[in-house]
Amino acid sequence: MAVVGFRHIGLKVVSIALAALLWLVVSGEQIVERALRIPLEFTNMPAQLELVGEPPSVVDVRVRGSSGALSRIAAGELVAVLDLQSARAGQRLFHVSGSDVRAPFGVEVVQVAPANVYMTFEKSATKVVPVVPEVEGEPAPGFEIGTVTAEPPTVEVVGPTSAIAAMTSAITEPISAQDASGPITESATVGVSDPSVRLKEPRPVRVTVNVTPSRLEWAVEGVPVKMVNGDSRATVTPGMVTVHVRGPRDAMGADASAFDASVDVAGLKRGQYELPVRVTLPPRLGLMRVDPAEVRVRIR
């Protein structure tokens, strides 16, 4: 039977040799210090608070260890983690020390700069704002951009109280209407201009851009002015007006007879008056102005 102390003697010899070799390697290395810039992360942020402004994202540290250990530090192995569990609304001061830095074995953090970090917090708020689609580019010749709609038309945003109060709308990524000659419907991502504000539920919207034939402007001369609610004792000067309208190209053939211009003389007694001209237009036309806008009416 084998003696207990001599069981696995080969493994024990190898272990002692490796330990001795490791001691020789480490003991032969110098203990050095190095300055590094590392990420600053935050944990335990209270649910009803929001960070205001741009908090620091990095800190400078001095670390100590063997030259070999420091040379083997990889990106991400050193991270400063600041616990915000005690945060309250307003400006707060937090201390950052070596104990807040995650470091690999054999590396000691001897200094952190800055050692104090000022941060401002506000209560979290929400708001429903309209979605304003952004359209870029020019439609094909003879066409123009009409109504632009988003579905859903609103989104809910979340952020610091002051930023939410100033928020009036959310915008979409640009929708191109370049050389379009008909309606455009696309899915678009929604965002906000203030980096401290975010969407409560990020999701795309469906944007519809109505591209229609261009509406032109032109003048129709010689439209007779009629008097309503009067009698033959009334005269109007001038008896004709020019009507400026806007509409599609195919409606430009409407002549003066298709327009109804009138003045209402109901209840007027003898005398001279300056009265506005009212115009009824043919379908699909919009009134720009009437020249002259008023006429002289004389009642004898």
CSV table of N, CA and C in Angstrom, one decimal, residues 186-289:
chain,number,residue,atom,x,y,z
A,186,GLU,N,-44.9,56.3,-46.7
A,186,GLU,CA,-43.7,55.6,-46.2
A,186,GLU,C,-43.8,55.5,-44.7
A,187,SER,N,-43.1,54.5,-44.2
A,187,SER,CA,-42.8,54.4,-42.8
A,187,SER,C,-41.6,55.2,-42.4
A,188,ALA,N,-41.7,55.9,-41.3
A,188,ALA,CA,-40.6,56.8,-41.0
A,188,ALA,C,-40.3,56.7,-39.5
A,189,THR,N,-39.0,56.9,-39.1
A,189,THR,CA,-38.6,56.9,-37.7
A,189,THR,C,-38.9,58.3,-37.1
A,190,VAL,N,-39.4,58.3,-35.9
A,190,VAL,CA,-39.7,59.5,-35.2
A,190,VAL,C,-38.6,59.8,-34.1
A,191,GLY,N,-38.3,61.1,-34.0
A,191,GLY,CA,-37.3,61.5,-33.0
A,191,GLY,C,-37.6,62.9,-32.5
A,192,VAL,N,-36.7,63.4,-31.5
A,192,VAL,CA,-36.9,64.7,-31.0
A,192,VAL,C,-35.5,65.4,-31.0
A,193,SER,N,-35.5,66.7,-31.1
A,193,SER,CA,-34.3,67.5,-31.2
A,193,SER,C,-33.5,67.6,-29.9
A,194,ASP,N,-34.2,67.5,-28.8
A,194,ASP,CA,-33.5,67.6,-27.5
A,194,ASP,C,-33.0,66.3,-27.0
A,195,PRO,N,-31.6,66.1,-26.9
A,195,PRO,CA,-31.1,64.8,-26.5
A,195,PRO,C,-31.5,64.3,-25.1
A,196,SER,N,-32.0,65.2,-24.3
A,196,SER,CA,-32.4,64.8,-22.9
A,196,SER,C,-33.8,64.2,-22.9
A,197,VAL,N,-34.5,64.3,-24.1
A,197,VAL,CA,-35.9,63.8,-24.2
A,197,VAL,C,-35.9,62.6,-25.1
A,198,ARG,N,-36.8,61.6,-24.7
A,198,ARG,CA,-36.9,60.4,-25.5
A,198,ARG,C,-38.3,60.0,-25.7
A,199,LEU,N,-38.6,59.1,-26.7
A,199,LEU,CA,-39.9,58.6,-26.9
A,199,LEU,C,-40.2,57.6,-25.8
A,200,LYS,N,-41.5,57.6,-25.3
A,200,LYS,CA,-41.8,56.6,-24.2
A,200,LYS,C,-41.9,55.2,-24.9
A,201,GLU,N,-42.4,55.2,-26.1
A,201,GLU,CA,-42.5,53.9,-26.8
A,201,GLU,C,-42.0,54.1,-28.2
A,202,PRO,N,-40.7,54.0,-28.5
A,202,PRO,CA,-40.2,54.2,-29.8
A,202,PRO,C,-40.8,53.3,-30.9
A,203,ARG,N,-41.4,53.9,-31.9
A,203,ARG,CA,-42.0,53.1,-33.0
A,203,ARG,C,-42.1,54.0,-34.2
A,204,PRO,N,-42.1,53.4,-35.4
A,204,PRO,CA,-42.2,54.3,-36.6
A,204,PRO,C,-43.7,54.7,-36.8
A,205,VAL,N,-43.8,55.8,-37.6
A,205,VAL,CA,-45.2,56.3,-38.0
A,205,VAL,C,-45.3,56.1,-39.5
A,206,ARG,N,-46.5,56.1,-40.0
A,206,ARG,CA,-46.8,56.1,-41.4
A,206,ARG,C,-47.1,57.5,-41.9
A,207,VAL,N,-46.2,58.0,-42.8
A,207,VAL,CA,-46.4,59.3,-43.3
A,207,VAL,C,-46.9,59.3,-44.7
A,208,THR,N,-47.9,60.1,-45.0
A,208,THR,CA,-48.5,60.3,-46.3
A,208,THR,C,-48.3,61.7,-46.8
A,209,VAL,N,-47.7,61.9,-47.9
A,209,VAL,CA,-47.4,63.2,-48.6
A,209,VAL,C,-48.3,63.2,-49.8
A,210,ASN,N,-49.3,64.1,-49.8
A,210,ASN,CA,-50.1,64.3,-51.0
A,210,ASN,C,-49.5,65.2,-52.0
A,211,VAL,N,-49.1,64.7,-53.1
A,211,VAL,CA,-48.5,65.5,-54.2
A,211,VAL,C,-49.6,65.6,-55.3
A,212,THR,N,-50.0,66.8,-55.6
A,212,THR,CA,-51.1,67.1,-56.5
A,212,THR,C,-50.7,68.0,-57.6
A,213,PRO,N,-51.4,68.1,-58.7
A,213,PRO,CA,-51.1,69.0,-59.8
A,213,PRO,C,-51.1,70.5,-59.2
A,214,SER,N,-50.1,71.2,-59.7
A,214,SER,CA,-49.9,72.6,-59.2
A,214,SER,C,-51.2,73.4,-59.4
A,215,ARG,N,-51.4,74.3,-58.4
A,215,ARG,CA,-52.5,75.2,-58.5
A,215,ARG,C,-51.9,76.6,-59.0
A,216,LEU,N,-52.4,77.1,-60.1
A,216,LEU,CA,-51.9,78.3,-60.7
A,216,LEU,C,-52.8,79.5,-60.3
A,217,GLU,N,-52.2,80.7,-60.4
A,217,GLU,CA,-53.0,81.9,-60.2
A,217,GLU,C,-53.2,82.7,-61.5
A,218,TRP,N,-54.3,83.2,-61.6
A,218,TRP,CA,-54.6,84.0,-62.8
A,218,TRP,C,-55.8,85.0,-62.5
A,219,ALA,N,-56.0,86.0,-63.4
A,219,ALA,CA,-57.0,87.0,-63.2
A,219,ALA,C,-58.1,86.9,-64.2
A,220,VAL,N,-59.3,87.0,-63.8
A,220,VAL,CA,-60.5,87.0,-64.7
A,220,VAL,C,-61.1,88.4,-64.7
A,221,GLU,N,-61.0,89.1,-65.8
A,221,GLU,CA,-61.4,90.5,-65.9
A,221,GLU,C,-62.9,90.6,-66.4
A,222,GLY,N,-63.5,91.7,-66.1
A,222,GLY,CA,-64.8,92.0,-66.6
A,222,GLY,C,-65.9,91.2,-66.0
A,223,VAL,N,-65.8,90.9,-64.7
A,223,VAL,CA,-66.9,90.3,-64.0
A,223,VAL,C,-67.9,91.3,-63.5
A,224,PRO,N,-69.2,91.3,-64.0
A,224,PRO,CA,-70.1,92.3,-63.7
A,224,PRO,C,-70.5,92.2,-62.2
A,225,VAL,N,-70.8,93.4,-61.6
A,225,VAL,CA,-71.2,93.5,-60.2
A,225,VAL,C,-72.7,93.7,-60.2
A,226,LYS,N,-73.4,92.8,-59.5
A,226,LYS,CA,-74.8,92.9,-59.3
A,226,LYS,C,-75.1,93.4,-58.0
A,227,MET,N,-76.3,94.0,-57.9
A,227,MET,CA,-76.8,94.5,-56.6
A,227,MET,C,-78.0,93.6,-56.2
A,228,VAL,N,-77.9,93.2,-54.9
A,228,VAL,CA,-79.0,92.4,-54.3
A,228,VAL,C,-79.7,93.1,-53.2
A,229,ASN,N,-80.9,92.8,-53.1
A,229,ASN,CA,-81.8,93.4,-52.1
A,229,ASN,C,-81.9,94.9,-52.3
A,230,GLY,N,-81.9,95.4,-53.6
A,230,GLY,CA,-82.1,96.8,-53.9
A,230,GLY,C,-83.1,97.0,-55.0
A,231,ASP,N,-83.2,98.2,-55.5
A,231,ASP,CA,-84.1,98.5,-56.6
A,231,ASP,C,-83.4,99.3,-57.7
A,232,SER,N,-84.1,99.8,-58.6
A,232,SER,CA,-83.5,100.5,-59.8
A,232,SER,C,-83.0,101.9,-59.4
A,233,ARG,N,-83.2,102.4,-58.2
A,233,ARG,CA,-82.7,103.7,-57.8
A,233,ARG,C,-81.2,103.6,-57.5
A,234,ALA,N,-80.6,102.4,-57.4
A,234,ALA,CA,-79.2,102.3,-57.0
A,234,ALA,C,-78.4,102.1,-58.2
A,235,THR,N,-77.2,102.7,-58.2
A,235,THR,CA,-76.2,102.5,-59.3
A,235,THR,C,-74.9,102.1,-58.6
A,236,VAL,N,-74.0,101.4,-59.3
A,236,VAL,CA,-72.8,100.9,-58.8
A,236,VAL,C,-71.6,101.3,-59.7
A,237,THR,N,-70.5,101.8,-59.2
A,237,THR,CA,-69.4,102.2,-59.9
A,237,THR,C,-68.1,101.7,-59.3
A,238,PRO,N,-67.2,101.0,-60.0
A,238,PRO,CA,-67.4,100.6,-61.4
A,238,PRO,C,-68.3,99.4,-61.5
A,239,GLY,N,-68.8,99.2,-62.6
A,239,GLY,CA,-69.8,98.1,-62.8
A,239,GLY,C,-69.2,96.7,-63.0
A,240,MET,N,-67.8,96.7,-63.2
A,240,MET,CA,-67.2,95.4,-63.4
A,240,MET,C,-65.9,95.4,-62.5
A,241,VAL,N,-65.5,94.2,-62.1
A,241,VAL,CA,-64.3,94.0,-61.3
A,241,VAL,C,-63.4,92.9,-61.9
A,242,THR,N,-62.2,92.9,-61.4
A,242,THR,CA,-61.3,91.8,-61.8
A,242,THR,C,-61.1,90.9,-60.6
A,243,VAL,N,-61.3,89.6,-60.9
A,243,VAL,CA,-61.2,88.6,-59.8
A,243,VAL,C,-59.9,87.7,-60.0
A,244,HIS,N,-59.1,87.7,-58.9
A,244,HIS,CA,-57.8,87.0,-59.0
A,244,HIS,C,-58.1,85.6,-58.2
A,245,VAL,N,-57.8,84.5,-58.9
A,245,VAL,CA,-58.1,83.2,-58.4
A,245,VAL,C,-56.9,82.3,-58.4
A,246,ARG,N,-57.1,81.2,-57.8
A,246,ARG,CA,-56.0,80.1,-57.8
A,246,ARG,C,-56.7,78.8,-57.9
A,247,GLY,N,-56.1,77.9,-58.8
A,247,GLY,CA,-56.7,76.6,-59.0
A,247,GLY,C,-55.9,75.8,-60.0
A,248,PRO,N,-56.4,74.6,-60.3
A,248,PRO,CA,-55.7,73.7,-61.2
A,248,PRO,C,-55.7,74.2,-62.6
A,249,ARG,N,-54.7,73.8,-63.4
A,249,ARG,CA,-54.5,74.3,-64.7
A,249,ARG,C,-55.8,74.0,-65.6
A,250,ASP,N,-56.5,72.9,-65.4
A,250,ASP,CA,-57.6,72.6,-66.3
A,250,ASP,C,-58.8,73.4,-66.0
A,251,ALA,N,-58.8,74.3,-64.9
A,251,ALA,CA,-59.9,75.1,-64.6
A,251,ALA,C,-59.7,76.5,-65.1
A,252,MET,N,-58.6,76.8,-65.9
A,252,MET,CA,-58.3,78.1,-66.3
A,252,MET,C,-59.3,78.6,-67.4
A,253,GLY,N,-60.1,77.7,-68.0
A,253,GLY,CA,-61.0,78.1,-69.1
A,253,GLY,C,-62.3,78.8,-68.6
A,254,ALA,N,-62.5,78.9,-67.3
A,254,ALA,CA,-63.7,79.5,-66.8
A,254,ALA,C,-63.6,81.0,-67.1
A,255,ASP,N,-64.7,81.6,-67.8
A,255,ASP,CA,-64.7,83.0,-68.1
A,255,ASP,C,-65.5,83.8,-67.1
A,256,ALA,N,-65.7,85.1,-67.4
A,256,ALA,CA,-66.3,86.0,-66.4
A,256,ALA,C,-67.8,85.6,-66.1
A,257,SER,N,-68.4,84.9,-67.0
A,257,SER,CA,-69.8,84.5,-66.8
A,257,SER,C,-70.0,83.5,-65.7
A,258,ALA,N,-68.9,82.8,-65.4
A,258,ALA,CA,-68.9,81.7,-64.4
A,258,ALA,C,-68.8,82.3,-63.0
A,259,PHE,N,-68.5,83.6,-62.9
A,259,PHE,CA,-68.3,84.2,-61.6
A,259,PHE,C,-69.5,85.1,-61.2
A,260,ASP,N,-69.9,85.1,-59.9
A,260,ASP,CA,-71.0,85.9,-59.5
A,260,ASP,C,-70.4,86.9,-58.5
A,261,ALA,N,-70.4,88.2,-58.9
A,261,ALA,CA,-69.9,89.3,-58.0
A,261,ALA,C,-71.1,90.2,-57.7
A,262,SER,N,-71.2,90.5,-56.4
A,262,SER,CA,-72.4,91.3,-55.9
A,262,SER,C,-72.1,92.2,-54.7
A,263,VAL,N,-73.0,93.2,-54.5
A,263,VAL,CA,-73.0,94.0,-53.3
A,263,VAL,C,-74.4,94.0,-52.7
A,264,ASP,N,-74.5,93.9,-51.4
A,264,ASP,CA,-75.8,93.9,-50.8
A,264,ASP,C,-76.2,95.3,-50.3
A,265,VAL,N,-77.3,95.8,-50.8
A,265,VAL,CA,-77.8,97.2,-50.5
A,265,VAL,C,-79.0,97.2,-49.6
A,266,ALA,N,-79.3,96.0,-49.0
A,266,ALA,CA,-80.5,95.9,-48.2
A,266,ALA,C,-80.5,96.9,-47.1
A,267,GLY,N,-81.6,97.7,-46.9
A,267,GLY,CA,-81.8,98.6,-45.8
A,267,GLY,C,-81.1,99.9,-45.9
A,268,LEU,N,-80.4,100.2,-47.1
A,268,LEU,CA,-79.7,101.4,-47.3
A,268,LEU,C,-80.6,102.5,-47.7
A,269,LYS,N,-80.5,103.7,-47.2
A,269,LYS,CA,-81.3,104.9,-47.6
A,269,LYS,C,-80.5,105.7,-48.6
A,270,ARG,N,-81.2,106.8,-49.1
A,270,ARG,CA,-80.6,107.6,-50.1
A,270,ARG,C,-79.2,108.1,-49.6
A,271,GLY,N,-78.2,108.0,-50.6
A,271,GLY,CA,-76.9,108.4,-50.3
A,271,GLY,C,-75.9,107.7,-51.1
A,272,GLN,N,-74.6,107.9,-50.7
A,272,GLN,CA,-73.5,107.2,-51.4
A,272,GLN,C,-72.7,106.4,-50.4
A,273,TYR,N,-72.4,105.1,-50.8
A,273,TYR,CA,-71.7,104.2,-49.9
A,273,TYR,C,-70.5,103.5,-50.6
A,274,GLU,N,-69.5,103.1,-49.8
A,274,GLU,CA,-68.5,102.2,-50.3
A,274,GLU,C,-68.7,100.8,-49.8
A,275,LEU,N,-69.1,99.8,-50.6
A,275,LEU,CA,-69.5,98.5,-50.2
A,275,LEU,C,-68.5,97.4,-50.7
A,276,PRO,N,-68.2,96.4,-49.9
A,276,PRO,CA,-67.4,95.3,-50.3
A,276,PRO,C,-68.1,94.5,-51.4
A,277,VAL,N,-67.2,93.9,-52.3
A,277,VAL,CA,-67.8,93.0,-53.3
A,277,VAL,C,-67.6,91.6,-52.9
A,278,ARG,N,-68.7,90.9,-52.9
A,278,ARG,CA,-68.7,89.5,-52.6
A,278,ARG,C,-68.7,88.7,-53.9
A,279,VAL,N,-67.9,87.6,-53.9
A,279,VAL,CA,-67.7,86.8,-55.2
A,279,VAL,C,-68.0,85.3,-54.9
A,280,THR,N,-68.8,84.7,-55.7
A,280,THR,CA,-69.0,83.3,-55.6
A,280,THR,C,-68.2,82.7,-56.8
A,281,LEU,N,-67.4,81.7,-56.5
A,281,LEU,CA,-66.5,81.1,-57.5
A,281,LEU,C,-67.0,79.8,-58.0
A,282,PRO,N,-66.5,79.4,-59.2
A,282,PRO,CA,-66.8,78.1,-59.7
A,282,PRO,C,-66.0,77.0,-58.9
A,283,PRO,N,-66.5,75.8,-59.0
A,283,PRO,CA,-65.8,74.7,-58.2
A,283,PRO,C,-64.3,74.6,-58.5
A,284,ARG,N,-63.6,74.2,-57.4
A,284,ARG,CA,-62.1,74.0,-57.4
A,284,ARG,C,-61.3,75.2,-57.5
A,285,LEU,N,-61.9,76.4,-57.4
A,285,LEU,CA,-61.1,77.6,-57.4
A,285,LEU,C,-61.1,78.3,-56.1
A,286,GLY,N,-60.0,78.9,-55.7
A,286,GLY,CA,-59.9,79.7,-54.5
A,286,GLY,C,-59.7,81.2,-54.8
A,287,LEU,N,-60.3,82.0,-54.0
A,287,LEU,CA,-60.3,83.4,-54.2
A,287,LEU,C,-59.0,84.0,-53.6
A,288,MET,N,-58.2,84.8,-54.4
A,288,MET,CA,-57.0,85.4,-53.9
A,288,MET,C,-57.4,86.9,-53.5
A,289,ARG,N,-58.0,87.6,-54.4
A,289,ARG,CA,-58.4,89.0,-54.1
A,289,ARG,C,-59.4,89.5,-55.2
